GROMACS .gro file of C-alpha atoms in nm:
model
  272
    1MET     CA    1   2.868  -0.066  -0.642
    2LYS     CA    2   2.798   0.200  -0.900
    3LEU     CA    3   2.639   0.225  -1.221
    4THR     CA    4   2.755   0.494  -1.435
    5ARG     CA    5   2.629   0.635  -1.772
    6LYS     CA    6   2.907   0.477  -1.961
    7MET     CA    7   2.786   0.133  -1.833
    8VAL     CA    8   2.447   0.254  -1.913
    9LEU     CA    9   2.511   0.336  -2.313
   10SER     CA   10   2.735   0.029  -2.325
   11ARG     CA   11   2.355  -0.158  -2.306
   12ALA     CA   12   2.199   0.102  -2.540
   13LYS     CA   13   2.303   0.382  -2.768
   14ALA     CA   14   2.225   0.761  -2.663
   15SER     CA   15   1.946   0.762  -2.946
   16GLU     CA   16   1.790   0.443  -2.803
   17LEU     CA   17   1.823   0.590  -2.426
   18GLU     CA   18   1.615   0.882  -2.509
   19SER     CA   19   1.353   0.599  -2.590
   20VAL     CA   20   1.350   0.446  -2.272
   21ARG     CA   21   0.962   0.475  -2.148
   22LYS     CA   22   0.987   0.275  -1.805
   23LEU     CA   23   1.254   0.264  -1.549
   24ASN     CA   24   1.267   0.040  -1.218
   25CYS     CA   25   1.558   0.111  -1.019
   26TRP     CA   26   1.323  -0.053  -0.695
   27GLY     CA   27   1.575  -0.093  -0.400
   28SER     CA   28   1.901  -0.034  -0.585
   29ARG     CA   29   2.059   0.169  -0.304
   30LEU     CA   30   2.051   0.500  -0.532
   31THR     CA   31   2.169   0.842  -0.420
   32ASP     CA   32   2.197   1.027  -0.730
   33ILE     CA   33   1.943   1.036  -1.030
   34SER     CA   34   2.101   1.244  -1.249
   35ILE     CA   35   2.060   0.980  -1.566
   36CYS     CA   36   1.702   1.084  -1.543
   37ARG     CA   37   1.817   1.396  -1.753
   38SER     CA   38   1.875   1.183  -2.050
   39LEU     CA   39   1.528   1.021  -2.025
   40PRO     CA   40   1.328   1.286  -2.195
   41SER     CA   41   1.038   0.991  -2.292
   42ILE     CA   42   1.013   0.849  -1.978
   43GLU     CA   43   0.665   0.782  -1.835
   44VAL     CA   44   0.694   0.549  -1.533
   45ILE     CA   45   0.987   0.592  -1.311
   46THR     CA   46   1.038   0.353  -1.005
   47LEU     CA   47   1.257   0.442  -0.754
   48SER     CA   48   1.132   0.320  -0.416
   49VAL     CA   49   1.341   0.200  -0.136
   50ASN     CA   50   1.663   0.385  -0.190
   51SER     CA   51   1.838   0.714  -0.081
   52ILE     CA   52   1.750   0.989  -0.333
   53SER     CA   53   1.728   1.362  -0.162
   54SER     CA   54   1.666   1.564  -0.461
   55LEU     CA   55   1.424   1.535  -0.738
   56GLU     CA   56   1.541   1.819  -0.971
   57PRO     CA   57   1.669   1.555  -1.245
   58VAL     CA   58   1.285   1.422  -1.256
   59SER     CA   59   1.222   1.759  -1.391
   60HIS     CA   60   1.378   1.724  -1.688
   61CYS     CA   61   1.125   1.450  -1.798
   62PRO     CA   62   0.796   1.619  -1.959
   63ASN     CA   63   0.628   1.273  -2.012
   64LEU     CA   64   0.596   1.144  -1.682
   65SER     CA   65   0.306   1.022  -1.571
   66GLU     CA   66   0.413   0.788  -1.250
   67LEU     CA   67   0.652   0.865  -1.030
   68TYR     CA   68   0.729   0.595  -0.717
   69LEU     CA   69   0.955   0.738  -0.463
   70ARG     CA   70   0.860   0.536  -0.144
   71LYS     CA   71   1.118   0.488   0.142
   72ASN     CA   72   1.350   0.748   0.031
   73SER     CA   73   1.546   1.054   0.164
   74ILE     CA   74   1.347   1.367   0.058
   75PRO     CA   75   1.407   1.592   0.306
   76SER     CA   76   1.151   1.844   0.243
   77LEU     CA   77   0.842   1.877   0.061
   78ASP     CA   78   0.997   2.209  -0.097
   79GLU     CA   79   1.118   1.919  -0.345
   80LEU     CA   80   0.779   1.944  -0.500
   81PHE     CA   81   0.856   2.240  -0.686
   82TYR     CA   82   1.076   2.002  -0.941
   83LEU     CA   83   0.723   1.820  -1.018
   84LYS     CA   84   0.524   2.098  -1.054
   85GLU     CA   85   0.601   2.148  -1.443
   86LEU     CA   86   0.520   1.805  -1.533
   87PRO     CA   87   0.199   1.819  -1.717
   88ARG     CA   88   0.135   1.465  -1.744
   89LEU     CA   89   0.210   1.370  -1.405
   90ARG     CA   90  -0.104   1.164  -1.231
   91VAL     CA   91   0.018   0.899  -1.002
   92LEU     CA   92   0.290   0.986  -0.698
   93TRP     CA   93   0.351   0.761  -0.438
   94MET     CA   94   0.593   0.936  -0.221
   95ALA     CA   95   0.524   0.816   0.175
   96GLU     CA   96   0.745   0.733   0.416
   97ASN     CA   97   0.985   1.017   0.352
   98PRO     CA   98   1.124   1.277   0.616
   99CYS     CA   99   0.927   1.565   0.395
  100CYS     CA  100   0.604   1.368   0.533
  101GLY     CA  101   0.632   1.497   0.875
  102SER     CA  102   0.404   1.397   1.173
  103ASP     CA  103   0.071   1.543   0.975
  104PRO     CA  104  -0.036   1.349   0.743
  105ARG     CA  105  -0.331   1.564   0.621
  106GLN     CA  106  -0.114   1.874   0.595
  107TYR     CA  107   0.149   1.679   0.419
  108ARG     CA  108  -0.151   1.573   0.140
  109MET     CA  109  -0.282   1.909   0.118
  110THR     CA  110   0.066   2.029   0.040
  111VAL     CA  111   0.117   1.825  -0.198
  112LEU     CA  112  -0.203   1.836  -0.373
  113ARG     CA  113  -0.190   2.216  -0.361
  114ASN     CA  114   0.100   2.210  -0.544
  115LEU     CA  115   0.024   1.895  -0.781
  116PRO     CA  116  -0.375   1.953  -0.848
  117GLY     CA  117  -0.327   1.709  -1.154
  118LEU     CA  118  -0.246   1.426  -0.937
  119GLN     CA  119  -0.531   1.119  -0.975
  120LYS     CA  120  -0.359   0.917  -0.702
  121LEU     CA  121  -0.118   0.977  -0.430
  122ASP     CA  122   0.040   0.739  -0.237
  123ASN     CA  123  -0.212   0.455  -0.391
  124GLN     CA  124  -0.485   0.680  -0.265
  125THR     CA  125  -0.750   0.817  -0.501
  126VAL     CA  126  -0.766   1.205  -0.514
  127THR     CA  127  -1.114   1.338  -0.508
  128GLU     CA  128  -1.233   1.683  -0.594
  129GLU     CA  129  -1.359   1.752  -0.215
  130GLU     CA  130  -0.936   1.706  -0.143
  131LEU     CA  131  -0.844   1.949  -0.428
  132SER     CA  132  -1.059   2.210  -0.279
  133GLN     CA  133  -0.956   2.155   0.056
  134ALA     CA  134  -0.569   2.192  -0.037
  135LEU     CA  135  -0.622   2.529  -0.198
  136MET     CA  136  -0.682   2.661   0.164
  137GLU     CA  137  -0.517   2.451   0.374
  138GLY     CA  138  -0.204   2.336   0.163
  139LYS     CA  139   0.124   2.534   0.154
  140GLU     CA  140   0.218   2.681  -0.191
  141ILE     CA  141   0.566   2.603  -0.311
  142THR     CA  142   0.697   2.881  -0.496
  143ALA     CA  143   1.092   2.859  -0.515
  144ALA     CA  144   1.336   2.565  -0.521
  145PRO     CA  145   1.462   2.406  -0.232
  146ALA     CA  146   1.809   2.599  -0.096
  147ARG     CA  147   2.110   2.366  -0.082
  148GLN     CA  148   2.443   2.409   0.024
  149ALA     CA  149   2.688   2.376  -0.244
  150SER     CA  150   2.838   2.037  -0.112
  151GLU     CA  151   2.540   1.902  -0.005
  152ASN     CA  152   2.477   1.730  -0.379
  153GLY     CA  153   2.659   1.897  -0.625
  154HIS     CA  154   2.930   1.706  -0.744
  155ALA     CA  155   2.686   1.386  -0.738
  156GLU     CA  156   2.381   1.599  -0.961
  157LEU     CA  157   2.681   1.669  -1.227
  158SER     CA  158   2.832   1.335  -1.222
  159CYS     CA  159   2.586   1.204  -1.492
  160GLU     CA  160   2.548   0.859  -1.288
  161LEU     CA  161   2.359   0.675  -1.081
  162SER     CA  162   2.556   0.613  -0.760
  163THR     CA  163   2.513   0.375  -0.469
  164VAL     CA  164   2.557   0.375  -0.102
  165ASP     CA  165   2.568   0.084   0.160
  166SER     CA  166   2.260   0.090   0.385
  167SER     CA  167   2.067  -0.133   0.582
  168ALA     CA  168   1.772  -0.291   0.387
  169ASP     CA  169   1.443  -0.466   0.459
  170THR     CA  170   1.427  -0.864   0.423
  171GLU     CA  171   1.402  -0.940   0.063
  172SER     CA  172   1.091  -1.111   0.126
  173ASP     CA  173   0.962  -0.777   0.278
  174ALA     CA  174   1.123  -0.581  -0.025
  175LEU     CA  175   0.958  -0.802  -0.291
  176SER     CA  176   0.635  -0.807  -0.151
  177GLU     CA  177   0.617  -0.403  -0.101
  178SER     CA  178   0.759  -0.400  -0.487
  179MET     CA  179   0.454  -0.597  -0.615
  180GLU     CA  180   0.225  -0.338  -0.475
  181GLU     CA  181   0.353  -0.065  -0.644
  182THR     CA  182   0.391  -0.286  -0.986
  183LYS     CA  183   0.001  -0.367  -0.935
  184ALA     CA  184  -0.057   0.016  -0.882
  185SER     CA  185   0.113   0.103  -1.212
  186SER     CA  186  -0.089   0.126  -1.533
  187ALA     CA  187  -0.269  -0.221  -1.608
  188GLY     CA  188  -0.239  -0.185  -1.938
  189SER     CA  189   0.129  -0.136  -1.952
  190ARG     CA  190   0.194  -0.533  -1.942
  191LYS     CA  191   0.009  -0.570  -2.270
  192LYS     CA  192   0.212  -0.331  -2.453
  193ARG     CA  193   0.485  -0.442  -2.667
  194MET     CA  194   0.811  -0.217  -2.570
  195SER     CA  195   0.927   0.024  -2.848
  196GLY     CA  196   1.264  -0.065  -2.969
  197PRO     CA  197   1.569  -0.200  -2.788
  198GLY     CA  198   1.596   0.134  -2.628
  199SER     CA  199   1.294   0.078  -2.411
  200THR     CA  200   1.451  -0.115  -2.176
  201SER     CA  201   1.589   0.028  -1.843
  202PRO     CA  202   1.942  -0.014  -1.746
  203CYS     CA  203   1.812  -0.100  -1.402
  204SER     CA  204   1.610  -0.429  -1.291
  205GLN     CA  205   1.304  -0.421  -1.466
  206TYR     CA  206   1.040  -0.715  -1.412
  207GLU     CA  207   0.682  -0.771  -1.291
  208ASP     CA  208   0.691  -0.958  -0.952
  209SER     CA  209   0.437  -1.222  -0.936
  210PRO     CA  210   0.257  -1.402  -0.650
  211GLY     CA  211   0.258  -1.724  -0.870
  212GLY     CA  212   0.620  -1.762  -0.833
  213ALA     CA  213   0.845  -1.898  -0.586
  214PRO     CA  214   0.811  -1.713  -0.226
  215GLY     CA  215   1.036  -1.430  -0.240
  216LEU     CA  216   1.163  -1.450  -0.633
  217PRO     CA  217   1.012  -1.237  -0.952
  218ALA     CA  218   0.876  -1.445  -1.192
  219TYR     CA  219   0.729  -1.452  -1.549
  220PRO     CA  220   0.424  -1.633  -1.576
  221GLU     CA  221   0.283  -1.500  -1.950
  222ALA     CA  222   0.611  -1.624  -2.090
  223GLY     CA  223   0.639  -1.961  -1.909
  224LEU     CA  224   1.005  -1.810  -1.798
  225PRO     CA  225   1.200  -1.911  -1.470
  226SER     CA  226   1.254  -1.705  -1.179
  227ALA     CA  227   1.590  -1.586  -1.110
  228PRO     CA  228   1.736  -1.435  -0.749
  229PRO     CA  229   1.602  -1.081  -0.676
  230GLU     CA  230   1.975  -0.940  -0.634
  231ASN     CA  231   2.075  -1.087  -0.997
  232ASN     CA  232   1.916  -0.771  -1.177
  233LEU     CA  233   2.096  -0.864  -1.509
  234LEU     CA  234   1.969  -1.164  -1.514
  235ASN     CA  235   1.600  -1.024  -1.436
  236ALA     CA  236   1.655  -0.781  -1.728
  237VAL     CA  237   1.725  -1.040  -1.962
  238LEU     CA  238   1.444  -1.306  -1.866
  239LEU     CA  239   1.213  -0.985  -1.919
  240LEU     CA  240   1.330  -0.908  -2.240
  241LEU     CA  241   1.266  -1.252  -2.349
  242LYS     CA  242   0.890  -1.175  -2.332
  243GLU     CA  243   0.914  -0.901  -2.586
  244LEU     CA  244   1.076  -1.100  -2.873
  245ASP     CA  245   0.907  -1.250  -3.160
  246ALA     CA  246   0.990  -1.626  -3.291
  247LYS     CA  247   1.266  -1.517  -3.538
  248GLU     CA  248   1.419  -1.313  -3.272
  249LEU     CA  249   1.420  -1.582  -3.016
  250GLU     CA  250   1.573  -1.828  -3.245
  251VAL     CA  251   1.882  -1.580  -3.288
  252VAL     CA  252   1.882  -1.580  -2.913
  253GLN     CA  253   1.873  -1.961  -2.880
  254GLN     CA  254   2.156  -1.994  -3.148
  255THR     CA  255   2.393  -1.754  -2.944
  256VAL     CA  256   2.329  -1.903  -2.602
  257THR     CA  257   2.372  -2.247  -2.773
  258ARG     CA  258   2.739  -2.133  -2.871
  259ARG     CA  259   2.811  -1.961  -2.569
  260LEU     CA  260   2.739  -2.250  -2.359
  261GLN     CA  261   2.959  -2.470  -2.609
  262ALA     CA  262   3.206  -2.243  -2.559
  263LEU     CA  263   3.182  -2.275  -2.153
  264GLN     CA  264   3.154  -2.643  -2.184
  265LYS     CA  265   3.472  -2.690  -2.384
  266PRO     CA  266   3.734  -2.888  -2.169
  267GLU     CA  267   4.056  -2.730  -2.103
  268LEU     CA  268   4.356  -2.832  -2.279
  269PRO     CA  269   4.619  -2.957  -2.090
  270GLN     CA  270   4.904  -2.708  -2.019
  271ASP     CA  271   5.257  -2.822  -2.170
  272ARG     CA  272   5.476  -2.901  -1.914
   0.00000   0.00000   0.00000
């Protein structure tokens, strides 16, 4: 399975892509996040439970304030180099990556030494005392990580979100973990209306709710039904319905009615 830039742009024009504020590609088996280079206005990126190893594309997101990267394949804390020039980054969740190592304190001190503007790291509030200790105990990262030309070269230049087969957690466990990160995100973001059609991310973008059926995302605020978690397109459509006003919903209703009528038309008997 591969989600290419061409597919993304078929849902949103390039100018609209530039206005995207939130991107949720949780558990999408991604290895390449080069599409982030085309999202200069992005503020919240959820990429947990994937196979991402390079954070270079994220360095092109100057407005980024929240980044969720738990359970990926980030090999080294040297990748923090790409986040050091993001002035608005306040929330980072990077636990359960190879780069975390076996010493949790050293990991935390190094992250805070290089990203002193963080307010939350791995869902734990950063204190002033920790920031002071990080200056003495953390390792300062001053250069980008060295890479072999064959490691990620072609993938990063392809401008696509590519996927790989991998064993995943059970769906119920995965959704419960996703819900943790959804709750950790800015509480006020739910109430904000997305600015324009370009604000929708190409990947699934929904809120998990404990009020829905077990293991299924639901949309209680809008009274919308839930959809199977693997149906990203349907989840995206259901979420968008919450953002439409009455007139826009009427257009959707008319379109859906016509589509249903077309699907329900009996097939004409073939001449023999």
